[in-house]
Short mmCIF file of C-alpha atoms and ligand atoms in Angstrom, two decimals:
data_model
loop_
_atom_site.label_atom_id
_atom_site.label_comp_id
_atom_site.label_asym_id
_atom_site.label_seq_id
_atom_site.Cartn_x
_atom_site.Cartn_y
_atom_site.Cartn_z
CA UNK A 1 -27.96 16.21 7.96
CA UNK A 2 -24.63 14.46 8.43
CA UNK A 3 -23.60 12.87 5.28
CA UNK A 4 -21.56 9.43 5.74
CA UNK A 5 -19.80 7.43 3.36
CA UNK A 6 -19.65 3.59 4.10
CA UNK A 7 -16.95 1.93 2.44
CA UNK A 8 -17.19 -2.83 2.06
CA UNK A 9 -13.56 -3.51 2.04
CA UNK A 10 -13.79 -7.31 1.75
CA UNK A 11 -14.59 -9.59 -1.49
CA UNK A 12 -17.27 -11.12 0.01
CA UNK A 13 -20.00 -9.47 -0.10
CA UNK A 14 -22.58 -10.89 3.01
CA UNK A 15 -18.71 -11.78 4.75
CA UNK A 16 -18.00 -10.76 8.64
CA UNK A 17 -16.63 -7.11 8.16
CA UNK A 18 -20.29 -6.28 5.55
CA UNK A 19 -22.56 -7.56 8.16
CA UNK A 20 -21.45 -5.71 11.09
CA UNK A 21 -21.12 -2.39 8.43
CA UNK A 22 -24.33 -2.81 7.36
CA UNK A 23 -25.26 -2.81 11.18
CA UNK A 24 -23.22 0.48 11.62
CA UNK A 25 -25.12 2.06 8.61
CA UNK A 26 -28.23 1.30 10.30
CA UNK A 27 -27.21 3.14 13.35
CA UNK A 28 -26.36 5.78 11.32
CA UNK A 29 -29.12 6.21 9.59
CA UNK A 30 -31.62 5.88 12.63
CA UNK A 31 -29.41 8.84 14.06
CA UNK A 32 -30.45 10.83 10.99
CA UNK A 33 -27.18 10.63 9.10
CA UNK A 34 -27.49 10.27 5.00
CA UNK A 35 -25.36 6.83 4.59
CA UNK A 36 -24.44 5.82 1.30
CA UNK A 37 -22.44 2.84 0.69
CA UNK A 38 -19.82 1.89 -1.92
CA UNK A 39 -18.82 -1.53 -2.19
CA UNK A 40 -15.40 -2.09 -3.77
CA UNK A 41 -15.47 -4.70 -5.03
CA UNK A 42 -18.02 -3.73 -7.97
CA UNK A 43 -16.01 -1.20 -8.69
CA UNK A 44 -12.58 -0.77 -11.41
CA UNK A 45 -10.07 0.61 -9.73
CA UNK A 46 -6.32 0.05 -10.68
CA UNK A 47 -3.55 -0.11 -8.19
CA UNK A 48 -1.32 2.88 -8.00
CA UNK A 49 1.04 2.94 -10.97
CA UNK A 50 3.70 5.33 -9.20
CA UNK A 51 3.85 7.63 -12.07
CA UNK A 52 3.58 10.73 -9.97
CA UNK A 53 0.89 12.67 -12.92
CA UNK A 54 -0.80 13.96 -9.30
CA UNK A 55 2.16 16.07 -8.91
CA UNK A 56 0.46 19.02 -11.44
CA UNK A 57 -2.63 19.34 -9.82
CA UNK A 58 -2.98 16.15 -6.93
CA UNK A 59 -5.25 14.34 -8.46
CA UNK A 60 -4.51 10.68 -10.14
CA UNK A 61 -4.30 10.48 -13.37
CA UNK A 62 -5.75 7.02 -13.91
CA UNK A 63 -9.11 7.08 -15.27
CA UNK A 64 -11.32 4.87 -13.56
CA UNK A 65 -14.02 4.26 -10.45
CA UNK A 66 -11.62 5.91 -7.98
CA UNK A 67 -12.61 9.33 -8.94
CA UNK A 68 -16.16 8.73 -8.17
CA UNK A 69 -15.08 6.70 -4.56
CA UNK A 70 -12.69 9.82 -3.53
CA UNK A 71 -15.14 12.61 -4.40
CA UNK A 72 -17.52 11.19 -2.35
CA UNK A 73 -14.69 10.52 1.12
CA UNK A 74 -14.37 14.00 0.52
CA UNK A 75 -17.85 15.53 0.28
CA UNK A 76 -18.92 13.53 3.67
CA UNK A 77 -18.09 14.12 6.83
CA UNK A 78 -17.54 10.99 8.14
CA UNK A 79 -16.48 7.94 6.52
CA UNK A 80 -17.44 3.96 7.71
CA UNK A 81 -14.54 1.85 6.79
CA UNK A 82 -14.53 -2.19 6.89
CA UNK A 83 -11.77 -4.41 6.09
CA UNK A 84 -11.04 -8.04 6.62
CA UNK A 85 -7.48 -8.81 7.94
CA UNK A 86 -5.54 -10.31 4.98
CA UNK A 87 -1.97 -11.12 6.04
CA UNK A 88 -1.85 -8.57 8.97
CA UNK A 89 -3.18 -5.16 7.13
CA UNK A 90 -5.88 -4.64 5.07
CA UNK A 91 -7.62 -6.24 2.14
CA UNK A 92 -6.04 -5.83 -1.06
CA UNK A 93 -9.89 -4.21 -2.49
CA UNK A 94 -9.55 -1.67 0.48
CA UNK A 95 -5.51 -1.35 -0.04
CA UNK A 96 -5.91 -0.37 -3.58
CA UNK A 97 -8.65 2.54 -2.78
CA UNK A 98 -5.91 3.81 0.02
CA UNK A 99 -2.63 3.55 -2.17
CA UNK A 100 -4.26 5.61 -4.64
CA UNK A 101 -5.01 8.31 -2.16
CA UNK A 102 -1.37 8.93 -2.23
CA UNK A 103 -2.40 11.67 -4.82
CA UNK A 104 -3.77 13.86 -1.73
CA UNK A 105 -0.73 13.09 0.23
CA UNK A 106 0.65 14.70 -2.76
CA UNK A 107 -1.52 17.61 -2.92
CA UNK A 108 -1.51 17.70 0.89
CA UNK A 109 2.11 17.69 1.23
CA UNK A 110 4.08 18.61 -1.81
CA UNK A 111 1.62 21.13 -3.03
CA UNK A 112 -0.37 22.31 -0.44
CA UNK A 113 3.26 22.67 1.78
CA UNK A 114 1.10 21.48 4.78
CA UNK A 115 3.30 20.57 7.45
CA UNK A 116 3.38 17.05 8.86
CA UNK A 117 0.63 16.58 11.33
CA UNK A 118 -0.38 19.59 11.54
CA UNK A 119 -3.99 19.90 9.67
CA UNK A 120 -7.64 20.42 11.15
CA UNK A 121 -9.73 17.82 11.54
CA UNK A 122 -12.58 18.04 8.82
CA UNK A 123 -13.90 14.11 9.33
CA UNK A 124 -14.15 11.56 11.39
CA UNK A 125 -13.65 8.05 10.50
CA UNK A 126 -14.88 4.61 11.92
CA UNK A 127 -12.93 1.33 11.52
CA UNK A 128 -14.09 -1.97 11.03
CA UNK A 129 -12.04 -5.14 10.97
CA UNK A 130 -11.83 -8.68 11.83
CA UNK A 131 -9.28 -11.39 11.38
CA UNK A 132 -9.67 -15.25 12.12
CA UNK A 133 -6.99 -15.62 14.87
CA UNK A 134 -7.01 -14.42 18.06
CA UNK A 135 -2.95 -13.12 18.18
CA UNK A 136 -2.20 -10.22 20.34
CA UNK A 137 -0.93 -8.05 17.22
CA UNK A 138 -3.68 -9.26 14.58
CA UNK A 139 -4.49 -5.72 14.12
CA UNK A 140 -1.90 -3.61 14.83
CA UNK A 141 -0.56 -3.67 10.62
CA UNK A 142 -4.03 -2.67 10.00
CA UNK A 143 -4.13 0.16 12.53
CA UNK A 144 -1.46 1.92 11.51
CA UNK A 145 -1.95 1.85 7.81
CA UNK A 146 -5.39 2.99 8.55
CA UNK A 147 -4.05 6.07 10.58
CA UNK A 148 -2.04 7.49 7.99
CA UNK A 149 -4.48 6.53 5.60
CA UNK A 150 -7.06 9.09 7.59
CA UNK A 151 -4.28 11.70 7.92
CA UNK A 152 -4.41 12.13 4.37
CA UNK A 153 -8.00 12.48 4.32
CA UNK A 154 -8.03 14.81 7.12
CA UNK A 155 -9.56 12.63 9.18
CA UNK A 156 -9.36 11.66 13.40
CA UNK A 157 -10.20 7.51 14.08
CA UNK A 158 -13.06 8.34 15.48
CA UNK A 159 -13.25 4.32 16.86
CA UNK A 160 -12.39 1.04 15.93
CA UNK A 161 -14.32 -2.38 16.02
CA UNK A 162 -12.18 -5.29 15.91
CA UNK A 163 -13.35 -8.62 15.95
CA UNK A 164 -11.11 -11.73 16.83
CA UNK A 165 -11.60 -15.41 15.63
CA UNK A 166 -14.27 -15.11 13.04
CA UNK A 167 -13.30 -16.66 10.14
CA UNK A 168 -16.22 -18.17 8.00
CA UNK A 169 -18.53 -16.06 6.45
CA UNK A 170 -21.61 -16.10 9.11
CA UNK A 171 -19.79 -16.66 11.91
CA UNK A 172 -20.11 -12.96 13.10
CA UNK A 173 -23.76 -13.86 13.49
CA UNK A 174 -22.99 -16.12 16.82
CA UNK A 175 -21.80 -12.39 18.50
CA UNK A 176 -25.09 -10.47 18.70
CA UNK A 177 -23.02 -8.41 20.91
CA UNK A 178 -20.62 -7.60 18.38
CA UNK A 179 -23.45 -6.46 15.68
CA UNK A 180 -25.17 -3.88 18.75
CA UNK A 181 -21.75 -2.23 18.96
CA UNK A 182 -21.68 -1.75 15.79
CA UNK A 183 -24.81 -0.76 15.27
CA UNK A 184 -24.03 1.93 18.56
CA UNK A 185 -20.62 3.11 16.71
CA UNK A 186 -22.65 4.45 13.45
CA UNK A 187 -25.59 5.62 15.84
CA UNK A 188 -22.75 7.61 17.69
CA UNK A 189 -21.08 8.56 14.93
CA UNK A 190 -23.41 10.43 12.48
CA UNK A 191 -24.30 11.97 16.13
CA UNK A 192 -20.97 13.42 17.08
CA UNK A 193 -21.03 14.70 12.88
C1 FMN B 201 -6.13 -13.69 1.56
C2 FMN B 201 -6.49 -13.87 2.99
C3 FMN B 201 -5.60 -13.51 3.97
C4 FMN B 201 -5.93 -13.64 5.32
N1 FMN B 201 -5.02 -13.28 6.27
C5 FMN B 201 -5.35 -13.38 7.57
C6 FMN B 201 -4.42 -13.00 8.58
O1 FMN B 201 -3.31 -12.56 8.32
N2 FMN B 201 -4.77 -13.17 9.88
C7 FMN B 201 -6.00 -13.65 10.23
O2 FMN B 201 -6.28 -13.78 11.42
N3 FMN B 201 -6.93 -13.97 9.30
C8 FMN B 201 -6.63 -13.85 7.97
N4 FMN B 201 -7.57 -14.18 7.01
C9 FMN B 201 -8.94 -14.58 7.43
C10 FMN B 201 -9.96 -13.43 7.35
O3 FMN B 201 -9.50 -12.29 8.03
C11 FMN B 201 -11.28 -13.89 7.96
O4 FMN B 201 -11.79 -14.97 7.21
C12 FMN B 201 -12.34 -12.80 8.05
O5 FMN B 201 -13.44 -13.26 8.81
C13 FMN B 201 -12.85 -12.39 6.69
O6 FMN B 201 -13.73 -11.31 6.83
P1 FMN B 201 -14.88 -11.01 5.74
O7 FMN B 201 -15.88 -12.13 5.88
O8 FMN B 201 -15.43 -9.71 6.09
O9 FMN B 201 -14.20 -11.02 4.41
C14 FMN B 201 -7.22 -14.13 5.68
C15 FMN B 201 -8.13 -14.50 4.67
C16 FMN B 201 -7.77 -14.37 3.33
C17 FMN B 201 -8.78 -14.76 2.28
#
């Protein structure tokens, strides 16, 4: 059974980017994939400190929830991301979780010796996002932080939702549309796992 890790980005918790993931995890899970779900913003984890412990062995020396989070990215095979746009990239909730990933860029990099771009694909990732304007570029910050953010992780962009003009928490519920595509990307996902 494909396992999939669904990852709430935002603060709120019933916000735009949570409804259409929960919708995702239910297509997922009708498809027969194991879905669980971590929300971050329950969860303690510090902002990367830059102190470079991860060197030794690549893994972050700051004891907290991020342990827990990165194990589990790592034991699935595909990964359900969402993130509100906040100032043209991600959340600062989902930026936190990504920055301290930077210990298996480390590991990946400096220890492992792997050379740039050149790694198998173990995962495959789905994006989520949504930003209250409607500008050509609203997502293109996001984009690319989340591609190098899946390069660490071994991971392709499997594909990415993104939602213009929804700013109020609810108002993703006047797109049914939007909700059956993304209820079609986790069905599709956990079956291309
Ligand atoms: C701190 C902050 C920064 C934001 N920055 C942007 C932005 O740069 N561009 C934009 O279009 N919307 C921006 N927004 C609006 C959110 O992207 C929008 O409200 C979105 O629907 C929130 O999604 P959520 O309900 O999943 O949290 C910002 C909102 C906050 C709170």
């Amino acid at each position: 059974m494909a396992q999939i890790l669904a990852v709430y980005g935002s603060p709120r918790r019933k916000g735009n980017t949570a409804t259409l993931l929960k919708h995702a995890v239910r297509g997922a899970v009708d498809a027969g994939a194991e879905v669980d779900e971590v929300v971050l913003r329950d969860l303690k984890i510090s902002p990367c400190l830059e102190i470079y412990a991860c060197k030794k062995e690549g893994r972050c020396a700051i004891k907290d929830d991020f342990h827990a989070v990165v194990d589990q990215i790592l034991s699935a095979k595909g990964l359900m991301l969402a993130s509100p746009i906040f100032f043209y990239t991600v959340s600062s909730h989902t930026k936190m979780l990504m920055d301290r990933c930077q210990s298996l860029w480390v590991k990946k990099y400096w220890i492992d010796k792997v050379p740039f771009g050149q790694w198998t694909p173990k995962r495959k990732g789905l994006f989520i996002s949504v930003g209250a304007t409607k500008g050509k570029k609203l997502f293109d910050g996001a984009l690319l932080t989340v591609k190098y953010f899946f390069d660490v992780l071994d991971m392709t962009l499997f594909r990415s939702l993104l939602y213009r003009g929804l700013d109020f928490e609810g108002d993703v519920l006047k797109h049914p549309e939007y909700l059956e595509e993304a209820y079609q990307a986790g069905y599709d996902l956990a079956k291309t796992l």
